[in-house]
């Protein structure tokens, strides 16, 4: 093999190595924050996620045929889940597979906030198992927290698309819940430039809300996003 052949082979090898390293790093980053099978009850705080149903349906729910999208005009904000979190941004999942079963009595409680039985069960298995609570108490905690939050008047059922920054949305919840919620306790999640979720950080003992500490990802940036109308 001549000099040119050796040089070409080296370039091909180096290119392949760099691509493989980049792909491995990307995969590592994608799964870096999930602690599968972490010890039950080992976490620092909760994240209560409320889906903005019109936005969720626009970006993925309609395509996936989600039940909550069939009547989205009456939905507005819906509970997505209550997720144990760590201070560093990691989160535990599927902590005790022996507790997969959700009794019918617990699902009857969940019906108040979950239109989709499959979502209620899935949220328990992925996140609820890690809480250390029984399924009925886990769903009751979600209901109690959801009832505490007053939705800003402008976000109850907007008839037209709205434009706002994540900071403005967080401030709207602060103004609607004075003395209970501060802007740093709220994390806004969006996709494709649309509001998808509003998330609230809560104390581990569920006694109230707390700062997210900058660990709750939102993926929105600081510019304006669209809030899809509720009909």
mmCIF file with all atom_site columns, C-alpha atoms in Angstrom:
data_model
loop_
_atom_site.group_PDB
_atom_site.id
_atom_site.type_symbol
_atom_site.label_atom_id
_atom_site.label_alt_id
_atom_site.label_comp_id
_atom_site.label_asym_id
_atom_site.label_entity_id
_atom_site.label_seq_id
_atom_site.pdbx_PDB_ins_code
_atom_site.Cartn_x
_atom_site.Cartn_y
_atom_site.Cartn_z
_atom_site.occupancy
_atom_site.B_iso_or_equiv
_atom_site.pdbx_formal_charge
_atom_site.auth_seq_id
_atom_site.auth_comp_id
_atom_site.auth_asym_id
_atom_site.auth_atom_id
_atom_site.pdbx_PDB_model_num
ATOM 1   C CA . UNK A 1 1   ? 0.000   0.000  0.000  1.00 0.00 ? 1   UNK A CA 1
ATOM 2   C CA . UNK A 1 2   ? 1.436   3.385  -1.009 1.00 0.00 ? 2   UNK A CA 1
ATOM 3   C CA . UNK A 1 3   ? 1.582   6.591  1.029  1.00 0.00 ? 3   UNK A CA 1
ATOM 4   C CA . UNK A 1 4   ? -1.718  7.844  -0.373 1.00 0.00 ? 4   UNK A CA 1
ATOM 5   C CA . UNK A 1 5   ? -3.408  4.547  0.430  1.00 0.00 ? 5   UNK A CA 1
ATOM 6   C CA . UNK A 1 6   ? -2.137  4.572  4.000  1.00 0.00 ? 6   UNK A CA 1
ATOM 7   C CA . UNK A 1 7   ? -3.192  8.200  4.433  1.00 0.00 ? 7   UNK A CA 1
ATOM 8   C CA . UNK A 1 8   ? -6.671  7.456  3.074  1.00 0.00 ? 8   UNK A CA 1
ATOM 9   C CA . UNK A 1 9   ? -7.052  4.468  5.383  1.00 0.00 ? 9   UNK A CA 1
ATOM 10  C CA . UNK A 1 10  ? -6.017  6.570  8.377  1.00 0.00 ? 10  UNK A CA 1
ATOM 11  C CA . UNK A 1 11  ? -8.494  9.305  7.470  1.00 0.00 ? 11  UNK A CA 1
ATOM 12  C CA . UNK A 1 12  ? -11.305 6.773  7.130  1.00 0.00 ? 12  UNK A CA 1
ATOM 13  C CA . UNK A 1 13  ? -10.394 5.227  10.474 1.00 0.00 ? 13  UNK A CA 1
ATOM 14  C CA . UNK A 1 14  ? -10.204 8.589  12.252 1.00 0.00 ? 14  UNK A CA 1
ATOM 15  C CA . UNK A 1 15  ? -13.522 9.704  10.751 1.00 0.00 ? 15  UNK A CA 1
ATOM 16  C CA . UNK A 1 16  ? -15.224 6.487  11.838 1.00 0.00 ? 16  UNK A CA 1
ATOM 17  C CA . UNK A 1 17  ? -13.727 6.776  15.346 1.00 0.00 ? 17  UNK A CA 1
ATOM 18  C CA . UNK A 1 18  ? -14.900 10.365 15.785 1.00 0.00 ? 18  UNK A CA 1
ATOM 19  C CA . UNK A 1 19  ? -18.409 9.535  14.547 1.00 0.00 ? 19  UNK A CA 1
ATOM 20  C CA . UNK A 1 20  ? -18.651 6.538  16.856 1.00 0.00 ? 20  UNK A CA 1
ATOM 21  C CA . UNK A 1 21  ? -17.451 8.615  19.808 1.00 0.00 ? 21  UNK A CA 1
ATOM 22  C CA . UNK A 1 22  ? -19.956 11.351 19.044 1.00 0.00 ? 22  UNK A CA 1
ATOM 23  C CA . UNK A 1 23  ? -22.776 8.821  18.757 1.00 0.00 ? 23  UNK A CA 1
ATOM 24  C CA . UNK A 1 24  ? -21.799 7.193  22.036 1.00 0.00 ? 24  UNK A CA 1
ATOM 25  C CA . UNK A 1 25  ? -21.636 10.584 23.758 1.00 0.00 ? 25  UNK A CA 1
ATOM 26  C CA . UNK A 1 26  ? -25.063 11.475 22.392 1.00 0.00 ? 26  UNK A CA 1
ATOM 27  C CA . UNK A 1 27  ? -26.559 8.219  23.651 1.00 0.00 ? 27  UNK A CA 1
ATOM 28  C CA . UNK A 1 28  ? -24.922 8.783  27.023 1.00 0.00 ? 28  UNK A CA 1
ATOM 29  C CA . UNK A 1 29  ? -26.400 12.257 27.282 1.00 0.00 ? 29  UNK A CA 1
ATOM 30  C CA . UNK A 1 30  ? -29.871 11.018 26.318 1.00 0.00 ? 30  UNK A CA 1
ATOM 31  C CA . UNK A 1 31  ? -29.943 8.482  29.129 1.00 0.00 ? 31  UNK A CA 1
ATOM 32  C CA . UNK A 1 32  ? -27.753 10.290 31.653 1.00 0.00 ? 32  UNK A CA 1
ATOM 33  C CA . UNK A 1 33  ? -30.525 11.591 33.898 1.00 0.00 ? 33  UNK A CA 1
ATOM 34  C CA . UNK A 1 34  ? -32.646 8.455  34.384 1.00 0.00 ? 34  UNK A CA 1
ATOM 35  C CA . UNK A 1 35  ? -31.807 6.147  37.304 1.00 0.00 ? 35  UNK A CA 1
ATOM 36  C CA . UNK A 1 36  ? -33.620 2.948  36.425 1.00 0.00 ? 36  UNK A CA 1
ATOM 37  C CA . UNK A 1 37  ? -34.395 0.775  39.454 1.00 0.00 ? 37  UNK A CA 1
ATOM 38  C CA . UNK A 1 38  ? -33.204 3.299  42.056 1.00 0.00 ? 38  UNK A CA 1
ATOM 39  C CA . UNK A 1 39  ? -34.016 2.549  45.720 1.00 0.00 ? 39  UNK A CA 1
ATOM 40  C CA . UNK A 1 40  ? -37.622 3.306  46.670 1.00 0.00 ? 40  UNK A CA 1
ATOM 41  C CA . UNK A 1 41  ? -37.981 6.633  48.470 1.00 0.00 ? 41  UNK A CA 1
ATOM 42  C CA . UNK A 1 42  ? -34.468 7.798  47.597 1.00 0.00 ? 42  UNK A CA 1
ATOM 43  C CA . UNK A 1 43  ? -35.044 11.226 46.020 1.00 0.00 ? 43  UNK A CA 1
ATOM 44  C CA . UNK A 1 44  ? -35.110 14.913 46.980 1.00 0.00 ? 44  UNK A CA 1
ATOM 45  C CA . UNK A 1 45  ? -38.356 16.462 45.736 1.00 0.00 ? 45  UNK A CA 1
ATOM 46  C CA . UNK A 1 46  ? -41.282 15.999 43.344 1.00 0.00 ? 46  UNK A CA 1
ATOM 47  C CA . UNK A 1 47  ? -42.174 17.552 40.029 1.00 0.00 ? 47  UNK A CA 1
ATOM 48  C CA . UNK A 1 48  ? -45.925 17.876 39.403 1.00 0.00 ? 48  UNK A CA 1
ATOM 49  C CA . UNK A 1 49  ? -46.414 18.016 35.625 1.00 0.00 ? 49  UNK A CA 1
ATOM 50  C CA . UNK A 1 50  ? -49.578 19.586 34.208 1.00 0.00 ? 50  UNK A CA 1
ATOM 51  C CA . UNK A 1 51  ? -50.077 19.062 30.481 1.00 0.00 ? 51  UNK A CA 1
ATOM 52  C CA . UNK A 1 52  ? -51.566 21.889 28.428 1.00 0.00 ? 52  UNK A CA 1
ATOM 53  C CA . UNK A 1 53  ? -53.808 19.551 26.463 1.00 0.00 ? 53  UNK A CA 1
ATOM 54  C CA . UNK A 1 54  ? -54.263 21.683 23.303 1.00 0.00 ? 54  UNK A CA 1
ATOM 55  C CA . UNK A 1 55  ? -50.497 22.018 22.900 1.00 0.00 ? 55  UNK A CA 1
ATOM 56  C CA . UNK A 1 56  ? -49.830 18.371 23.728 1.00 0.00 ? 56  UNK A CA 1
ATOM 57  C CA . UNK A 1 57  ? -52.428 17.275 21.182 1.00 0.00 ? 57  UNK A CA 1
ATOM 58  C CA . UNK A 1 58  ? -50.966 19.572 18.533 1.00 0.00 ? 58  UNK A CA 1
ATOM 59  C CA . UNK A 1 59  ? -47.402 18.302 18.865 1.00 0.00 ? 59  UNK A CA 1
ATOM 60  C CA . UNK A 1 60  ? -47.985 14.594 19.495 1.00 0.00 ? 60  UNK A CA 1
ATOM 61  C CA . UNK A 1 61  ? -51.302 13.570 21.070 1.00 0.00 ? 61  UNK A CA 1
ATOM 62  C CA . UNK A 1 62  ? -53.436 13.726 17.909 1.00 0.00 ? 62  UNK A CA 1
ATOM 63  C CA . UNK A 1 63  ? -50.873 11.693 15.999 1.00 0.00 ? 63  UNK A CA 1
ATOM 64  C CA . UNK A 1 64  ? -50.781 9.036  18.722 1.00 0.00 ? 64  UNK A CA 1
ATOM 65  C CA . UNK A 1 65  ? -54.569 8.948  19.167 1.00 0.00 ? 65  UNK A CA 1
ATOM 66  C CA . UNK A 1 66  ? -54.448 9.866  22.857 1.00 0.00 ? 66  UNK A CA 1
ATOM 67  C CA . UNK A 1 67  ? -57.893 9.755  24.562 1.00 0.00 ? 67  UNK A CA 1
ATOM 68  C CA . UNK A 1 68  ? -57.470 13.182 26.174 1.00 0.00 ? 68  UNK A CA 1
ATOM 69  C CA . UNK A 1 69  ? -57.285 14.717 22.699 1.00 0.00 ? 69  UNK A CA 1
ATOM 70  C CA . UNK A 1 70  ? -60.778 13.563 21.709 1.00 0.00 ? 70  UNK A CA 1
ATOM 71  C CA . UNK A 1 71  ? -62.366 16.251 23.906 1.00 0.00 ? 71  UNK A CA 1
ATOM 72  C CA . UNK A 1 72  ? -59.463 18.645 24.243 1.00 0.00 ? 72  UNK A CA 1
ATOM 73  C CA . UNK A 1 73  ? -61.636 21.770 24.044 1.00 0.00 ? 73  UNK A CA 1
ATOM 74  C CA . UNK A 1 74  ? -62.927 21.005 27.555 1.00 0.00 ? 74  UNK A CA 1
ATOM 75  C CA . UNK A 1 75  ? -59.633 19.837 28.972 1.00 0.00 ? 75  UNK A CA 1
ATOM 76  C CA . UNK A 1 76  ? -57.189 22.722 29.444 1.00 0.00 ? 76  UNK A CA 1
ATOM 77  C CA . UNK A 1 77  ? -54.592 21.669 32.017 1.00 0.00 ? 77  UNK A CA 1
ATOM 78  C CA . UNK A 1 78  ? -54.513 18.005 33.010 1.00 0.00 ? 78  UNK A CA 1
ATOM 79  C CA . UNK A 1 79  ? -52.262 16.128 35.413 1.00 0.00 ? 79  UNK A CA 1
ATOM 80  C CA . UNK A 1 80  ? -49.537 14.265 33.565 1.00 0.00 ? 80  UNK A CA 1
ATOM 81  C CA . UNK A 1 81  ? -47.753 12.912 36.611 1.00 0.00 ? 81  UNK A CA 1
ATOM 82  C CA . UNK A 1 82  ? -45.978 13.395 39.934 1.00 0.00 ? 82  UNK A CA 1
ATOM 83  C CA . UNK A 1 83  ? -42.292 12.609 39.443 1.00 0.00 ? 83  UNK A CA 1
ATOM 84  C CA . UNK A 1 84  ? -39.626 12.074 42.118 1.00 0.00 ? 84  UNK A CA 1
ATOM 85  C CA . UNK A 1 85  ? -36.480 14.081 41.319 1.00 0.00 ? 85  UNK A CA 1
ATOM 86  C CA . UNK A 1 86  ? -32.896 14.508 42.510 1.00 0.00 ? 86  UNK A CA 1
ATOM 87  C CA . UNK A 1 87  ? -31.277 17.891 43.146 1.00 0.00 ? 87  UNK A CA 1
ATOM 88  C CA . UNK A 1 88  ? -28.719 17.290 40.370 1.00 0.00 ? 88  UNK A CA 1
ATOM 89  C CA . UNK A 1 89  ? -31.404 16.803 37.705 1.00 0.00 ? 89  UNK A CA 1
ATOM 90  C CA . UNK A 1 90  ? -31.479 12.997 37.725 1.00 0.00 ? 90  UNK A CA 1
ATOM 91  C CA . UNK A 1 91  ? -34.739 11.147 38.360 1.00 0.00 ? 91  UNK A CA 1
ATOM 92  C CA . UNK A 1 92  ? -35.528 7.588  39.526 1.00 0.00 ? 92  UNK A CA 1
ATOM 93  C CA . UNK A 1 93  ? -37.774 5.283  37.487 1.00 0.00 ? 93  UNK A CA 1
ATOM 94  C CA . UNK A 1 94  ? -39.271 1.777  37.805 1.00 0.00 ? 94  UNK A CA 1
ATOM 95  C CA . UNK A 1 95  ? -37.961 1.412  41.355 1.00 0.00 ? 95  UNK A CA 1
ATOM 96  C CA . UNK A 1 96  ? -39.917 -1.685 42.428 1.00 0.00 ? 96  UNK A CA 1
ATOM 97  C CA . UNK A 1 97  ? -41.322 -3.851 39.652 1.00 0.00 ? 97  UNK A CA 1
ATOM 98  C CA . UNK A 1 98  ? -42.987 -6.112 42.246 1.00 0.00 ? 98  UNK A CA 1
ATOM 99  C CA . UNK A 1 99  ? -45.478 -3.256 42.836 1.00 0.00 ? 99  UNK A CA 1
ATOM 100 C CA . UNK A 1 100 ? -46.676 -2.991 39.225 1.00 0.00 ? 100 UNK A CA 1
ATOM 101 C CA . UNK A 1 101 ? -50.252 -3.953 40.051 1.00 0.00 ? 101 UNK A CA 1
ATOM 102 C CA . UNK A 1 102 ? -52.668 -1.064 40.647 1.00 0.00 ? 102 UNK A CA 1
ATOM 103 C CA . UNK A 1 103 ? -55.850 -2.078 42.559 1.00 0.00 ? 103 UNK A CA 1
ATOM 104 C CA . UNK A 1 104 ? -59.218 -1.125 41.133 1.00 0.00 ? 104 UNK A CA 1
ATOM 105 C CA . UNK A 1 105 ? -59.968 1.078  44.157 1.00 0.00 ? 105 UNK A CA 1
ATOM 106 C CA . UNK A 1 106 ? -56.833 3.102  43.432 1.00 0.00 ? 106 UNK A CA 1
ATOM 107 C CA . UNK A 1 107 ? -57.766 3.490  39.771 1.00 0.00 ? 107 UNK A CA 1
ATOM 108 C CA . UNK A 1 108 ? -61.177 4.761  40.872 1.00 0.00 ? 108 UNK A CA 1
ATOM 109 C CA . UNK A 1 109 ? -59.369 7.559  42.716 1.00 0.00 ? 109 UNK A CA 1
ATOM 110 C CA . UNK A 1 110 ? -57.124 8.240  39.728 1.00 0.00 ? 110 UNK A CA 1
ATOM 111 C CA . UNK A 1 111 ? -60.173 8.685  37.503 1.00 0.00 ? 111 UNK A CA 1
ATOM 112 C CA . UNK A 1 112 ? -60.660 12.180 38.909 1.00 0.00 ? 112 UNK A CA 1
ATOM 113 C CA . UNK A 1 113 ? -57.539 13.448 37.128 1.00 0.00 ? 113 UNK A CA 1
ATOM 114 C CA . UNK A 1 114 ? -56.711 10.798 34.510 1.00 0.00 ? 114 UNK A CA 1
ATOM 115 C CA . UNK A 1 115 ? -59.000 10.295 31.526 1.00 0.00 ? 115 UNK A CA 1
ATOM 116 C CA . UNK A 1 116 ? -56.670 7.584  30.264 1.00 0.00 ? 116 UNK A CA 1
ATOM 117 C CA . UNK A 1 117 ? -56.488 4.500  32.506 1.00 0.00 ? 117 UNK A CA 1
ATOM 118 C CA . UNK A 1 118 ? -53.314 3.424  30.732 1.00 0.00 ? 118 UNK A CA 1
ATOM 119 C CA . UNK A 1 119 ? -51.614 6.723  31.589 1.00 0.00 ? 119 UNK A CA 1
ATOM 120 C CA . UNK A 1 120 ? -52.617 6.408  35.246 1.00 0.00 ? 120 UNK A CA 1
ATOM 121 C CA . UNK A 1 121 ? -51.108 2.922  35.444 1.00 0.00 ? 121 UNK A CA 1
ATOM 122 C CA . UNK A 1 122 ? -48.033 3.912  33.440 1.00 0.00 ? 122 UNK A CA 1
ATOM 123 C CA . UNK A 1 123 ? -47.319 6.907  35.664 1.00 0.00 ? 123 UNK A CA 1
ATOM 124 C CA . UNK A 1 124 ? -47.564 4.741  38.769 1.00 0.00 ? 124 UNK A CA 1
ATOM 125 C CA . UNK A 1 125 ? -45.207 2.113  37.370 1.00 0.00 ? 125 UNK A CA 1
ATOM 126 C CA . UNK A 1 126 ? -42.585 4.540  36.095 1.00 0.00 ? 126 UNK A CA 1
ATOM 127 C CA . UNK A 1 127 ? -42.695 7.192  38.822 1.00 0.00 ? 127 UNK A CA 1
ATOM 128 C CA . UNK A 1 128 ? -45.123 6.277  41.605 1.00 0.00 ? 128 UNK A CA 1
ATOM 129 C CA . UNK A 1 129 ? -43.269 3.111  42.581 1.00 0.00 ? 129 UNK A CA 1
ATOM 130 C CA . UNK A 1 130 ? -40.287 5.311  43.470 1.00 0.00 ? 130 UNK A CA 1
ATOM 131 C CA . UNK A 1 131 ? -42.289 7.519  45.845 1.00 0.00 ? 131 UNK A CA 1
ATOM 132 C CA . UNK A 1 132 ? -42.657 4.949  48.610 1.00 0.00 ? 132 UNK A CA 1
ATOM 133 C CA . UNK A 1 133 ? -46.401 5.656  48.709 1.00 0.00 ? 133 UNK A CA 1
ATOM 134 C CA . UNK A 1 134 ? -49.205 3.203  48.072 1.00 0.00 ? 134 UNK A CA 1
ATOM 135 C CA . UNK A 1 135 ? -50.984 3.736  44.714 1.00 0.00 ? 135 UNK A CA 1
ATOM 136 C CA . UNK A 1 136 ? -54.086 5.236  46.357 1.00 0.00 ? 136 UNK A CA 1
ATOM 137 C CA . UNK A 1 137 ? -52.005 7.742  48.350 1.00 0.00 ? 137 UNK A CA 1
ATOM 138 C CA . UNK A 1 138 ? -49.932 8.599  45.281 1.00 0.00 ? 138 UNK A CA 1
ATOM 139 C CA . UNK A 1 139 ? -53.032 9.495  43.261 1.00 0.00 ? 139 UNK A CA 1
ATOM 140 C CA . UNK A 1 140 ? -54.530 11.357 46.219 1.00 0.00 ? 140 UNK A CA 1
ATOM 141 C CA . UNK A 1 141 ? -51.341 13.424 46.480 1.00 0.00 ? 141 UNK A CA 1
ATOM 142 C CA . UNK A 1 142 ? -51.624 14.375 42.806 1.00 0.00 ? 142 UNK A CA 1
ATOM 143 C CA . UNK A 1 143 ? -55.254 15.388 43.267 1.00 0.00 ? 143 UNK A CA 1
ATOM 144 C CA . UNK A 1 144 ? -54.491 17.458 46.379 1.00 0.00 ? 144 UNK A CA 1
ATOM 145 C CA . UNK A 1 145 ? -51.637 19.337 44.697 1.00 0.00 ? 145 UNK A CA 1
ATOM 146 C CA . UNK A 1 146 ? -53.657 19.948 41.545 1.00 0.00 ? 146 UNK A CA 1
ATOM 147 C CA . UNK A 1 147 ? -56.538 21.354 43.596 1.00 0.00 ? 147 UNK A CA 1
ATOM 148 C CA . UNK A 1 148 ? -54.181 23.781 45.335 1.00 0.00 ? 148 UNK A CA 1
ATOM 149 C CA . UNK A 1 149 ? -53.086 25.449 42.103 1.00 0.00 ? 149 UNK A CA 1
ATOM 150 C CA . UNK A 1 150 ? -55.222 28.268 40.762 1.00 0.00 ? 150 UNK A CA 1
ATOM 151 C CA . UNK A 1 151 ? -54.968 28.486 36.974 1.00 0.00 ? 151 UNK A CA 1
ATOM 152 C CA . UNK A 1 152 ? -54.415 32.058 35.695 1.00 0.00 ? 152 UNK A CA 1
ATOM 153 C CA . UNK A 1 153 ? -57.609 33.455 34.187 1.00 0.00 ? 153 UNK A CA 1
ATOM 154 C CA . UNK A 1 154 ? -55.984 33.976 30.772 1.00 0.00 ? 154 UNK A CA 1
ATOM 155 C CA . UNK A 1 155 ? -55.043 30.279 30.637 1.00 0.00 ? 155 UNK A CA 1
ATOM 156 C CA . UNK A 1 156 ? -58.342 28.737 31.723 1.00 0.00 ? 156 UNK A CA 1
ATOM 157 C CA . UNK A 1 157 ? -59.809 28.480 28.212 1.00 0.00 ? 157 UNK A CA 1
ATOM 158 C CA . UNK A 1 158 ? -58.245 30.899 25.703 1.00 0.00 ? 158 UNK A CA 1
ATOM 159 C CA . UNK A 1 159 ? -60.311 31.091 22.521 1.00 0.00 ? 159 UNK A CA 1
ATOM 160 C CA . UNK A 1 160 ? -57.393 32.376 20.431 1.00 0.00 ? 160 UNK A CA 1
ATOM 161 C CA . UNK A 1 161 ? -53.694 31.448 20.311 1.00 0.00 ? 161 UNK A CA 1
ATOM 162 C CA . UNK A 1 162 ? -51.590 33.409 22.807 1.00 0.00 ? 162 UNK A CA 1
ATOM 163 C CA . UNK A 1 163 ? -47.919 34.351 22.729 1.00 0.00 ? 163 UNK A CA 1
ATOM 164 C CA . UNK A 1 164 ? -45.811 34.579 25.888 1.00 0.00 ? 164 UNK A CA 1
ATOM 165 C CA . UNK A 1 165 ? -42.338 33.822 27.194 1.00 0.00 ? 165 UNK A CA 1
ATOM 166 C CA . UNK A 1 166 ? -41.795 30.974 29.689 1.00 0.00 ? 166 UNK A CA 1
ATOM 167 C CA . UNK A 1 167 ? -40.982 33.621 32.297 1.00 0.00 ? 167 UNK A CA 1
ATOM 168 C CA . UNK A 1 168 ? -44.287 35.378 31.688 1.00 0.00 ? 168 UNK A CA 1
ATOM 169 C CA . UNK A 1 169 ? -46.198 32.108 32.045 1.00 0.00 ? 169 UNK A CA 1
ATOM 170 C CA . UNK A 1 170 ? -44.418 31.324 35.324 1.00 0.00 ? 170 UNK A CA 1
ATOM 171 C CA . UNK A 1 171 ? -45.162 34.843 36.565 1.00 0.00 ? 171 UNK A CA 1
ATOM 172 C CA . UNK A 1 172 ? -48.841 34.412 35.669 1.00 0.00 ? 172 UNK A CA 1
ATOM 173 C CA . UNK A 1 173 ? -49.035 31.380 37.969 1.00 0.00 ? 173 UNK A CA 1
ATOM 174 C CA . UNK A 1 174 ? -47.221 33.318 40.692 1.00 0.00 ? 174 UNK A CA 1
ATOM 175 C CA . UNK A 1 175 ? -49.719 36.171 40.423 1.00 0.00 ? 175 UNK A CA 1
ATOM 176 C CA . UNK A 1 176 ? -52.657 33.745 40.523 1.00 0.00 ? 176 UNK A CA 1
ATOM 177 C CA . UNK A 1 177 ? -51.219 31.968 43.588 1.00 0.00 ? 177 UNK A CA 1
ATOM 178 C CA . UNK A 1 178 ? -49.722 34.719 45.791 1.00 0.00 ? 178 UNK A CA 1
ATOM 179 C CA . UNK A 1 179 ? -47.727 33.549 48.781 1.00 0.00 ? 179 UNK A CA 1
ATOM 180 C CA . UNK A 1 180 ? -47.752 29.939 47.568 1.00 0.00 ? 180 UNK A CA 1
ATOM 181 C CA . UNK A 1 181 ? -45.947 29.796 44.212 1.00 0.00 ? 181 UNK A CA 1
ATOM 182 C CA . UNK A 1 182 ? -42.871 31.793 43.127 1.00 0.00 ? 182 UNK A CA 1
ATOM 183 C CA . UNK A 1 183 ? -41.450 31.899 39.571 1.00 0.00 ? 183 UNK A CA 1
ATOM 184 C CA . UNK A 1 184 ? -38.484 29.666 40.493 1.00 0.00 ? 184 UNK A CA 1
ATOM 185 C CA . UNK A 1 185 ? -40.934 26.948 41.580 1.00 0.00 ? 185 UNK A CA 1
ATOM 186 C CA . UNK A 1 186 ? -42.285 26.670 38.029 1.00 0.00 ? 186 UNK A CA 1
ATOM 187 C CA . UNK A 1 187 ? -40.710 25.077 34.955 1.00 0.00 ? 187 UNK A CA 1
ATOM 188 C CA . UNK A 1 188 ? -42.240 25.494 31.507 1.00 0.00 ? 188 UNK A CA 1
ATOM 189 C CA . UNK A 1 189 ? -41.921 22.703 28.931 1.00 0.00 ? 189 UNK A CA 1
ATOM 190 C CA . UNK A 1 190 ? -42.542 23.181 25.230 1.00 0.00 ? 190 UNK A CA 1
ATOM 191 C CA . UNK A 1 191 ? -42.022 21.451 21.922 1.00 0.00 ? 191 UNK A CA 1
ATOM 192 C CA . UNK A 1 192 ? -42.002 22.826 18.380 1.00 0.00 ? 192 UNK A CA 1
ATOM 193 C CA . UNK A 1 193 ? -42.500 26.311 19.794 1.00 0.00 ? 193 UNK A CA 1
ATOM 194 C CA . UNK A 1 194 ? -45.728 25.415 21.640 1.00 0.00 ? 194 UNK A CA 1
ATOM 195 C CA . UNK A 1 195 ? -46.523 25.226 25.342 1.00 0.00 ? 195 UNK A CA 1
ATOM 196 C CA . UNK A 1 196 ? -46.808 21.559 26.281 1.00 0.00 ? 196 UNK A CA 1
ATOM 197 C CA . UNK A 1 197 ? -46.538 21.454 30.079 1.00 0.00 ? 197 UNK A CA 1
ATOM 198 C CA . UNK A 1 198 ? -46.261 23.575 33.197 1.00 0.00 ? 198 UNK A CA 1
ATOM 199 C CA . UNK A 1 199 ? -44.352 21.802 35.980 1.00 0.00 ? 199 UNK A CA 1
ATOM 200 C CA . UNK A 1 200 ? -44.264 22.651 39.675 1.00 0.00 ? 200 UNK A CA 1
ATOM 201 C CA . UNK A 1 201 ? -41.556 21.581 42.121 1.00 0.00 ? 201 UNK A CA 1
ATOM 202 C CA . UNK A 1 202 ? -42.939 20.352 45.441 1.00 0.00 ? 202 UNK A CA 1
ATOM 203 C CA . UNK A 1 203 ? -41.396 19.339 48.737 1.00 0.00 ? 203 UNK A CA 1
ATOM 204 C CA . UNK A 1 204 ? -40.730 15.672 49.328 1.00 0.00 ? 204 UNK A CA 1
ATOM 205 C CA . UNK A 1 205 ? -43.227 15.601 52.192 1.00 0.00 ? 205 UNK A CA 1
ATOM 206 C CA . UNK A 1 206 ? -45.831 17.153 49.840 1.00 0.00 ? 206 UNK A CA 1
ATOM 207 C CA . UNK A 1 207 ? -46.462 19.993 52.302 1.00 0.00 ? 207 UNK A CA 1
ATOM 208 C CA . UNK A 1 208 ? -46.032 22.696 49.663 1.00 0.00 ? 208 UNK A CA 1
ATOM 209 C CA . UNK A 1 209 ? -44.052 23.991 46.717 1.00 0.00 ? 209 UNK A CA 1
ATOM 210 C CA . UNK A 1 210 ? -40.324 24.730 46.576 1.00 0.00 ? 210 UNK A CA 1
ATOM 211 C CA . UNK A 1 211 ? -37.652 26.090 44.270 1.00 0.00 ? 211 UNK A CA 1
ATOM 212 C CA . UNK A 1 212 ? -36.734 23.916 41.313 1.00 0.00 ? 212 UNK A CA 1
ATOM 213 C CA . UNK A 1 213 ? -33.128 24.990 41.790 1.00 0.00 ? 213 UNK A CA 1
ATOM 214 C CA . UNK A 1 214 ? -32.566 25.190 38.051 1.00 0.00 ? 214 UNK A CA 1
ATOM 215 C CA . UNK A 1 215 ? -32.581 21.388 37.745 1.00 0.00 ? 215 UNK A CA 1
ATOM 216 C CA . UNK A 1 216 ? -35.953 20.961 36.039 1.00 0.00 ? 216 UNK A CA 1
ATOM 217 C CA . UNK A 1 217 ? -35.426 21.066 32.251 1.00 0.00 ? 217 UNK A CA 1
ATOM 218 C CA . UNK A 1 218 ? -37.862 23.010 30.123 1.00 0.00 ? 218 UNK A CA 1
ATOM 219 C CA . UNK A 1 219 ? -36.387 22.996 26.601 1.00 0.00 ? 219 UNK A CA 1
ATOM 220 C CA . UNK A 1 220 ? -38.068 26.277 25.712 1.00 0.00 ? 220 UNK A CA 1
ATOM 221 C CA . UNK A 1 221 ? -35.386 28.945 25.774 1.00 0.00 ? 221 UNK A CA 1
ATOM 222 C CA . UNK A 1 222 ? -36.340 32.483 26.768 1.00 0.00 ? 222 UNK A CA 1
ATOM 223 C CA . UNK A 1 223 ? -38.247 33.664 23.688 1.00 0.00 ? 223 UNK A CA 1
ATOM 224 C CA . UNK A 1 224 ? -41.980 33.711 23.106 1.00 0.00 ? 224 UNK A CA 1
ATOM 225 C CA . UNK A 1 225 ? -43.856 30.446 22.563 1.00 0.00 ? 225 UNK A CA 1
ATOM 226 C CA . UNK A 1 226 ? -47.392 29.761 21.354 1.00 0.00 ? 226 UNK A CA 1
ATOM 227 C CA . UNK A 1 227 ? -50.181 28.782 23.729 1.00 0.00 ? 227 UNK A CA 1
ATOM 228 C CA . UNK A 1 228 ? -52.691 26.863 21.608 1.00 0.00 ? 228 UNK A CA 1
ATOM 229 C CA . UNK A 1 229 ? -56.379 27.744 22.115 1.00 0.00 ? 229 UNK A CA 1
ATOM 230 C CA . UNK A 1 230 ? -58.534 25.424 24.193 1.00 0.00 ? 230 UNK A CA 1
ATOM 231 C CA . UNK A 1 231 ? -61.027 24.753 21.398 1.00 0.00 ? 231 UNK A CA 1
#
